[in-house]
CSV table of C-alpha atoms in Angstrom, one decimal:
chain,number,residue,atom,x,y,z
K,23,MET,CA,108.9,94.7,81.3
K,24,ARG,CA,110.9,92.9,84.0
K,25,ILE,CA,111.6,95.0,87.1
K,26,LEU,CA,114.0,94.1,90.0
K,27,GLY,CA,112.3,95.3,93.2
K,28,ILE,CA,114.1,96.0,96.4
K,29,GLU,CA,112.4,96.5,99.8
K,30,THR,CA,114.1,97.3,103.1
K,31,SER,CA,111.7,99.6,104.9
K,32,CYS,CA,111.7,97.9,108.3
K,33,ASP,CA,113.2,94.5,109.4
K,34,GLU,CA,112.8,92.5,106.2
K,35,THR,CA,115.4,92.4,103.4
K,36,ALA,CA,113.6,91.5,100.1
K,37,ALA,CA,114.2,91.4,96.4
K,38,THR,CA,112.1,90.2,93.5
K,39,VAL,CA,111.8,90.1,89.7
K,40,VAL,CA,108.3,90.9,88.5
K,41,GLU,CA,107.2,90.8,84.8
K,42,ASN,CA,104.6,93.4,83.5
K,43,GLY,CA,103.6,94.2,87.1
K,44,THR,CA,101.6,91.0,87.5
K,45,LYS,CA,103.8,87.9,87.1
K,46,ILE,CA,106.2,87.0,89.9
K,47,LEU,CA,109.4,85.4,88.6
K,48,SER,CA,111.2,85.4,91.9
K,49,ASN,CA,110.4,86.4,95.5
K,50,VAL,CA,113.1,86.3,98.1
K,51,VAL,CA,112.7,87.6,101.7
K,52,ALA,CA,115.3,87.4,104.5
K,53,THR,CA,113.6,88.1,107.8
K,54,SER,CA,115.0,89.0,111.2
K,55,ALA,CA,111.7,88.4,113.0
K,56,GLU,CA,113.2,85.8,115.2
K,57,MET,CA,115.8,88.2,116.4
K,58,HIS,CA,113.3,90.9,117.1
K,59,ALA,CA,110.9,88.5,118.9
K,60,LYS,CA,113.5,88.2,121.6
K,61,THR,CA,113.3,91.9,122.4
K,62,GLY,CA,109.5,92.2,121.8
K,63,GLY,CA,109.9,94.5,118.8
K,64,VAL,CA,112.1,95.9,116.1
K,65,ILE,CA,115.4,97.6,117.3
K,66,PRO,CA,116.2,99.9,114.3
K,67,GLU,CA,120.0,99.6,114.6
K,68,GLN,CA,119.9,95.8,114.7
K,69,ALA,CA,117.5,95.6,111.8
K,70,ALA,CA,119.8,97.8,109.6
K,71,ARG,CA,122.9,95.8,110.5
K,72,GLN,CA,121.2,92.6,109.6
K,73,GLN,CA,120.1,94.1,106.3
K,74,VAL,CA,123.6,95.2,105.4
K,75,LYS,CA,124.6,91.5,105.7
K,76,SER,CA,121.6,90.2,103.8
K,77,ILE,CA,121.0,92.7,100.9
K,78,ILE,CA,123.5,91.4,98.4
K,79,PRO,CA,122.8,87.6,98.9
K,80,VAL,CA,119.0,88.4,98.7
K,81,ILE,CA,119.5,90.2,95.4
K,82,GLN,CA,121.8,87.5,94.1
K,83,GLU,CA,119.2,84.9,94.9
K,84,ALA,CA,116.3,86.9,93.3
K,85,LEU,CA,118.2,87.3,90.1
K,86,GLY,CA,119.8,83.8,90.1
K,87,THR,CA,116.7,81.8,90.8
K,88,ARG,CA,114.2,83.7,88.7
K,89,LYS,CA,112.5,81.7,85.9
K,90,LEU,CA,114.2,83.4,83.0
K,91,GLY,CA,116.1,80.4,81.8
K,92,ILE,CA,119.6,81.8,81.9
K,93,SER,CA,121.1,80.8,85.2
K,94,LYS,CA,119.7,77.3,85.7
K,95,GLY,CA,118.7,78.1,89.3
K,96,LYS,CA,122.3,78.9,90.5
K,97,LEU,CA,123.3,82.0,92.4
K,98,LEU,CA,125.1,84.7,90.4
K,99,PRO,CA,128.7,85.0,91.5
K,100,SER,CA,128.2,88.7,92.1
K,101,PRO,CA,125.4,91.2,91.5
K,102,TYR,CA,128.0,93.4,89.8
K,103,SER,CA,129.7,90.9,87.5
K,104,LEU,CA,126.8,90.3,85.1
K,105,VAL,CA,124.1,92.7,83.9
K,106,PRO,CA,120.9,90.8,84.5
K,107,ASP,CA,118.0,90.5,82.0
K,108,ILE,CA,115.9,93.2,83.6
K,109,ASP,CA,114.5,96.5,82.3
K,110,ALA,CA,114.5,98.6,85.5
K,111,ILE,CA,115.1,98.7,89.2
K,112,ALA,CA,112.5,99.7,91.8
K,113,VAL,CA,113.2,100.5,95.4
K,114,THR,CA,111.3,101.6,98.5
K,115,VAL,CA,112.3,105.1,99.5
K,116,GLY,CA,109.8,105.5,102.4
K,117,PRO,CA,108.3,105.5,104.8
K,118,GLY,CA,110.2,103.3,107.2
K,119,LEU,CA,113.2,103.2,109.4
K,120,ILE,CA,115.9,105.5,108.1
K,121,GLY,CA,118.8,103.1,108.6
K,122,SER,CA,116.9,100.3,106.9
K,123,LEU,CA,115.7,102.5,104.0
K,124,LEU,CA,119.3,103.6,103.3
K,125,VAL,CA,120.5,100.0,102.9
K,126,GLY,CA,118.0,99.4,100.1
K,127,VAL,CA,118.2,102.9,98.5
K,128,GLU,CA,122.0,103.1,98.3
K,129,THR,CA,122.2,99.5,97.0
K,130,ALA,CA,119.6,100.2,94.3
K,131,LYS,CA,121.4,103.5,93.3
K,132,THR,CA,124.7,101.6,93.0
K,133,LEU,CA,123.2,98.9,90.8
K,134,ALA,CA,121.3,101.4,88.6
K,135,TYR,CA,124.6,103.2,88.0
K,136,LEU,CA,126.6,100.1,87.3
K,137,TRP,CA,124.0,98.4,85.1
K,138,LYS,CA,122.8,101.6,83.5
K,139,LYS,CA,119.2,100.7,84.3
K,140,PRO,CA,116.3,103.1,85.0
K,141,LEU,CA,115.6,103.5,88.8
K,142,VAL,CA,112.1,104.0,90.1
K,143,PRO,CA,111.5,105.3,93.6
K,144,VAL,CA,108.5,103.8,95.3
K,145,ASN,CA,106.2,104.8,98.1
K,146,HIS,CA,105.9,101.7,100.3
K,147,LEU,CA,102.3,102.5,101.4
K,148,VAL,CA,101.0,103.0,97.9
K,149,ALA,CA,102.9,99.8,96.8
K,150,HIS,CA,101.1,97.7,99.4
K,151,ILE,CA,97.9,98.3,97.3
K,152,TYR,CA,99.6,96.7,94.3
K,153,ALA,CA,99.8,93.3,95.9
K,154,ASN,CA,96.3,93.0,94.6
K,155,TRP,CA,97.4,93.3,91.0
K,156,LEU,CA,99.6,90.2,91.5
K,157,ASN,CA,96.6,87.9,91.8
K,158,GLY,CA,93.9,89.8,90.0
K,159,GLN,CA,92.9,92.9,87.9
K,160,PRO,CA,90.9,95.3,90.0
K,161,GLU,CA,88.6,97.6,88.1
K,162,PHE,CA,88.7,101.4,88.7
K,163,PRO,CA,87.6,103.3,90.6
K,164,VAL,CA,89.1,101.5,93.5
K,165,LEU,CA,88.7,102.1,97.2
K,166,ALA,CA,91.8,100.7,99.1
K,167,LEU,CA,92.3,100.2,102.8
K,168,VAL,CA,96.0,100.0,103.8
K,169,VAL,CA,96.4,98.6,107.3
K,170,SER,CA,99.9,97.9,108.6
K,171,GLY,CA,102.0,98.2,111.7
K,172,GLY,CA,102.6,101.9,111.3
K,173,HIS,CA,99.7,103.1,109.1
K,174,THR,CA,96.0,102.9,108.6
K,175,ASP,CA,94.8,104.8,105.5
K,176,LEU,CA,91.7,104.7,103.2
K,177,VAL,CA,92.3,106.0,99.7
K,178,LEU,CA,90.2,106.3,96.5
K,179,MET,CA,92.0,105.6,93.3
K,180,HIS,CA,90.5,106.7,90.0
K,181,ASP,CA,93.5,105.4,88.1
K,182,HIS,CA,97.1,104.5,88.6
K,183,GLY,CA,98.8,107.5,90.2
K,184,ASN,CA,95.5,109.2,90.8
K,185,LEU,CA,94.8,108.9,94.6
K,186,LYS,CA,92.6,110.8,97.0
K,187,TRP,CA,93.0,110.3,100.7
K,188,ILE,CA,89.6,109.6,102.3
K,189,GLY,CA,90.6,109.0,106.0
K,190,GLY,CA,93.0,107.3,108.4
K,191,THR,CA,94.0,106.9,112.0
K,192,ARG,CA,94.2,109.9,114.2
K,193,ASP,CA,96.8,108.2,116.5
K,194,ASP,CA,97.9,104.6,116.5
K,195,ALA,CA,97.8,102.3,113.5
K,196,ALA,CA,95.7,99.1,113.6
K,197,GLY,CA,98.9,97.0,113.4
K,198,GLU,CA,100.5,98.9,116.3
K,199,ALA,CA,97.3,98.3,118.3
K,200,PHE,CA,97.7,94.6,117.7
K,201,ASP,CA,101.3,94.6,118.8
K,202,LYS,CA,100.9,96.8,121.9
K,203,CYS,CA,97.8,94.9,123.0
K,204,ALA,CA,99.6,91.6,122.5
K,205,ARG,CA,102.4,92.8,124.7
K,206,ILE,CA,99.9,93.9,127.4
K,207,LEU,CA,98.4,90.4,127.3
K,208,GLY,CA,101.8,88.8,127.5
K,209,LEU,CA,101.7,87.4,124.0
K,210,PRO,CA,104.8,87.3,121.8
K,211,TYR,CA,105.9,89.6,119.0
K,212,PRO,CA,104.7,90.1,116.3
K,213,GLY,CA,101.4,90.8,118.0
K,214,GLY,CA,99.0,90.5,115.1
K,215,PRO,CA,99.6,86.8,114.4
K,216,ALA,CA,99.9,86.1,118.2
K,217,ILE,CA,96.5,87.6,119.0
K,218,ALA,CA,94.9,85.8,116.0
K,219,ALA,CA,96.3,82.5,117.2
K,220,ALA,CA,95.1,83.0,120.8
K,221,ALA,CA,91.7,84.3,119.6
K,222,ALA,CA,91.3,81.1,117.5
K,223,ASN,CA,91.4,79.1,120.7
K,224,PHE,CA,88.5,81.0,122.3
K,225,GLN,CA,85.4,78.8,122.9
K,226,PHE,CA,82.2,80.8,122.5
K,227,PRO,CA,79.9,80.0,125.5
K,228,SER,CA,76.8,80.2,123.3
K,229,SER,CA,75.8,80.9,119.7
K,230,ASN,CA,74.6,84.4,120.4
K,231,PHE,CA,77.6,85.5,122.5
K,232,GLN,CA,79.1,88.7,121.3
K,233,LEU,CA,82.6,90.1,121.7
K,234,LYS,CA,81.8,93.6,123.0
K,235,LEU,CA,84.1,94.1,126.0
K,236,PHE,CA,86.4,96.7,124.4
K,237,PRO,CA,85.5,100.1,122.8
K,238,ARG,CA,85.3,100.9,119.1
K,239,PRO,CA,86.3,104.6,119.4
K,240,ILE,CA,84.7,107.2,117.0
K,241,ILE,CA,83.0,104.4,115.1
K,242,LYS,CA,79.7,106.4,115.0
K,243,GLU,CA,81.3,109.6,113.8
K,244,ASP,CA,80.4,110.7,110.3
K,245,ASN,CA,83.9,110.4,108.9
K,246,TYR,CA,86.4,107.7,107.8
K,247,ASP,CA,88.9,108.2,110.6
K,248,TRP,CA,90.0,105.7,113.3
K,249,SER,CA,91.5,105.8,116.8
K,250,PHE,CA,93.1,102.9,118.5
K,251,SER,CA,94.9,104.5,121.5
K,252,GLY,CA,91.9,104.1,123.8
K,253,LEU,CA,91.7,100.4,123.0
K,254,LYS,CA,95.2,99.9,124.4
K,255,THR,CA,94.2,101.7,127.6
K,256,ALA,CA,91.1,99.6,128.0
K,257,VAL,CA,93.1,96.4,127.6
K,258,LEU,CA,95.6,97.5,130.1
K,259,ARG,CA,92.9,98.2,132.7
K,260,GLU,CA,91.4,94.8,132.1
K,261,THR,CA,94.7,93.1,132.7
K,262,GLN,CA,95.3,95.1,135.9
K,263,LYS,CA,92.4,93.3,137.6
K,264,SER,CA,93.4,90.8,140.2
K,265,SER,CA,91.7,88.0,138.3
K,266,PHE,CA,94.0,88.2,135.2
K,267,GLN,CA,96.7,85.6,135.1
K,268,HIS,CA,99.7,86.6,133.0
K,269,PRO,CA,100.7,84.0,130.4
K,270,SER,CA,104.2,84.0,131.7
K,271,LEU,CA,102.9,82.6,135.0
K,272,ALA,CA,101.0,79.8,133.3
K,273,SER,CA,102.2,76.7,131.4
K,274,SER,CA,99.9,77.7,128.4
K,275,ILE,CA,97.7,80.4,127.2
K,276,SER,CA,94.6,80.5,129.5
K,277,PRO,CA,91.0,80.6,128.3
K,278,GLN,CA,90.9,84.1,129.8
K,279,THR,CA,93.8,85.3,127.7
K,280,SER,CA,92.2,83.7,124.6
K,281,LYS,CA,89.0,85.5,125.3
K,282,LEU,CA,90.8,88.9,125.7
K,283,ALA,CA,92.7,88.3,122.5
K,284,ALA,CA,89.4,87.6,120.7
K,285,GLU,CA,87.9,90.7,122.2
K,286,VAL,CA,90.9,92.8,121.0
K,287,GLN,CA,90.8,91.3,117.5
K,288,GLU,CA,87.0,91.9,117.2
K,289,ALA,CA,87.3,95.5,118.3
K,290,ILE,CA,89.9,96.3,115.8
K,291,VAL,CA,88.2,94.4,113.0
K,292,ASP,CA,84.8,96.0,113.7
K,293,SER,CA,86.3,99.5,113.6
K,294,LEU,CA,87.9,98.9,110.3
K,295,VAL,CA,85.0,97.1,108.6
K,296,VAL,CA,82.2,99.4,109.8
K,297,LYS,CA,83.7,102.6,108.6
K,298,THR,CA,85.1,101.2,105.4
K,299,VAL,CA,81.8,99.6,104.4
K,300,ARG,CA,80.2,103.0,105.0
K,301,ALA,CA,82.7,104.5,102.6
K,302,ILE,CA,81.9,101.8,100.0
K,303,GLN,CA,78.2,102.6,100.3
K,304,LYS,CA,78.8,106.3,99.8
K,305,LEU,CA,81.6,106.4,97.2
K,306,LYS,CA,80.4,103.3,95.2
K,307,PRO,CA,83.8,102.1,93.9
K,308,LYS,CA,83.9,99.2,91.4
K,309,SER,CA,86.5,97.4,93.5
K,310,PHE,CA,87.5,97.3,97.2
K,311,LEU,CA,91.1,96.4,97.9
K,312,LEU,CA,92.5,95.3,101.3
K,313,ALA,CA,96.3,95.7,101.7
K,314,GLY,CA,99.1,95.8,104.3
K,315,GLY,CA,100.4,93.4,106.9
K,316,VAL,CA,97.1,93.4,108.9
K,317,ALA,CA,95.3,92.3,105.7
K,318,ALA,CA,96.7,88.8,106.5
K,319,ASN,CA,94.3,88.6,109.5
K,320,ARG,CA,91.8,85.9,108.7
K,321,ARG,CA,89.0,87.4,110.8
K,322,LEU,CA,89.4,90.8,109.0
K,323,ARG,CA,89.2,89.2,105.6
K,324,GLU,CA,86.2,87.1,106.5
K,325,LYS,CA,84.2,89.9,108.0
K,326,PHE,CA,84.8,92.2,105.0
K,327,ALA,CA,83.7,89.4,102.6
K,328,ASP,CA,80.6,88.7,104.8
K,329,GLU,CA,79.6,92.4,105.0
K,330,ILE,CA,80.1,93.1,101.3
K,331,LYS,CA,77.9,90.0,100.5
K,332,SER,CA,75.2,90.6,103.1
K,333,LYS,CA,74.8,94.3,102.2
K,334,LYS,CA,74.8,93.4,98.5
K,335,LEU,CA,77.4,96.0,97.7
K,336,LYS,CA,78.1,96.2,94.0
K,337,CYS,CA,81.9,96.1,94.2
K,338,SER,CA,84.4,93.3,93.8
K,339,PHE,CA,86.5,92.4,96.9
K,340,HIS,CA,90.2,91.9,96.4
K,341,VAL,CA,92.7,90.8,99.0
K,342,PRO,CA,96.3,89.5,98.4
K,343,ASP,CA,97.6,86.1,99.2
K,344,THR,CA,98.7,86.2,102.9
K,345,LYS,CA,102.3,85.9,102.0
K,346,LEU,CA,102.1,89.1,99.9
K,347,CYS,CA,100.5,91.1,102.6
K,348,THR,CA,103.6,91.4,104.8
K,349,ASP,CA,106.7,93.2,103.7
K,350,ASN,CA,108.2,91.9,100.4
K,351,ALA,CA,109.5,93.3,97.2
K,352,THR,CA,106.9,92.0,94.8
K,353,TYR,CA,104.4,94.8,95.2
K,354,ILE,CA,107.3,97.3,95.0
K,355,ALA,CA,108.1,96.1,91.5
K,356,SER,CA,104.4,95.9,90.6
K,357,CYS,CA,103.8,99.5,91.7
K,358,ALA,CA,106.8,100.7,89.8
K,359,HIS,CA,105.5,99.0,86.6
K,360,PHE,CA,102.0,100.7,86.8
K,361,ASN,CA,103.5,104.0,87.9
K,362,PHE,CA,106.7,104.0,85.9
K,363,LYS,CA,108.4,107.3,86.8
K,364,PRO,CA,112.2,106.7,86.9
K,365,LEU,CA,114.5,109.4,88.2
K,366,PRO,CA,118.3,109.9,87.9
K,367,TRP,CA,119.9,108.0,90.7
K,368,GLN,CA,121.5,111.2,92.0
K,369,LYS,CA,118.0,112.6,92.8
K,370,ILE,CA,116.7,109.7,94.8
K,371,SER,CA,116.9,109.6,98.6
K,372,ALA,CA,115.3,107.9,101.5
K,373,ASN,CA,112.4,109.6,103.2
K,374,PRO,CA,111.3,107.9,106.4
K,375,GLU,CA,108.4,110.4,107.0
K,376,LEU,CA,106.7,109.8,103.6
K,377,THR,CA,102.9,109.6,103.8
K,378,ILE,CA,100.7,107.7,101.4
K,379,MET,CA,100.0,110.9,99.5
K,380,GLY,CA,103.6,112.1,99.6
K,381,GLU,CA,105.8,112.6,96.5
K,382,VAL,CA,108.7,110.2,96.3
């Protein structure tokens, strides 16, 4: 089964063709990150306007350059003029920015109507998990941690479509904490990669030096919840000290900023790893899956791998290729394949408030 996936939940405009939920035939992403970097974050109206411009060309390219041997790598003249060799369409319906979601949802509904193809609504948060099926075959039961700019959720999956919410953030998401802390430190948007890059430049003064400056809230509580709002406050207070030199006043990122970036990253990573490993030890899944934009963080991936190995946990560790962690349409199509529940196009609508356990 070949599925055309469409993703427009935030600032990316993406389309893909995926075969049988595991084989990527095309993967096209038009990003407006450079535009949002100038304002230090995503402005919803600007994101949606850019997506209106990008959606048709992106779909054209995804269909025209796919490895199906019918278009010889050329763009199709119009997404309406030729019914493509696909079996269904999948589209993100939520959560996300309402203006952005509407661009993808209404486009998908139109194409489903014109091409007479089944249309599958997809929960973006659940779909993130399926990036792991694009480079492996996790064995159930699965424990999955979804960490992104707006969400931090831990779920147990006994099978496709059978999810149980285990825990999540009580306030800010891990990705939001990265972005806000980066802004406080004077680092550019997006904050996660900026903090990771700055942290990589930190020179440890000794082999036994530990990054323990900032708090790991509720890390000792007997649950699988997180809280990151206090971390932002702690970082702000640290930068308000007279000794802190803002990067905008320096020609390059100072050793002080690199150290604070490393401290922020370690605090977030520690919080995520400690509680998730505790859940693995108690729930004993056969596979642990890391997913979401924050899953691209190298330190997070390394620490999970180290902890699972050192504690001799009997579960396989799966994490997607970094390019599949951030928003794209491949996991939208994969999720639709393994959870194939098409609806009439008239009954599909955008839902920006959708949760990971919400019905699409």
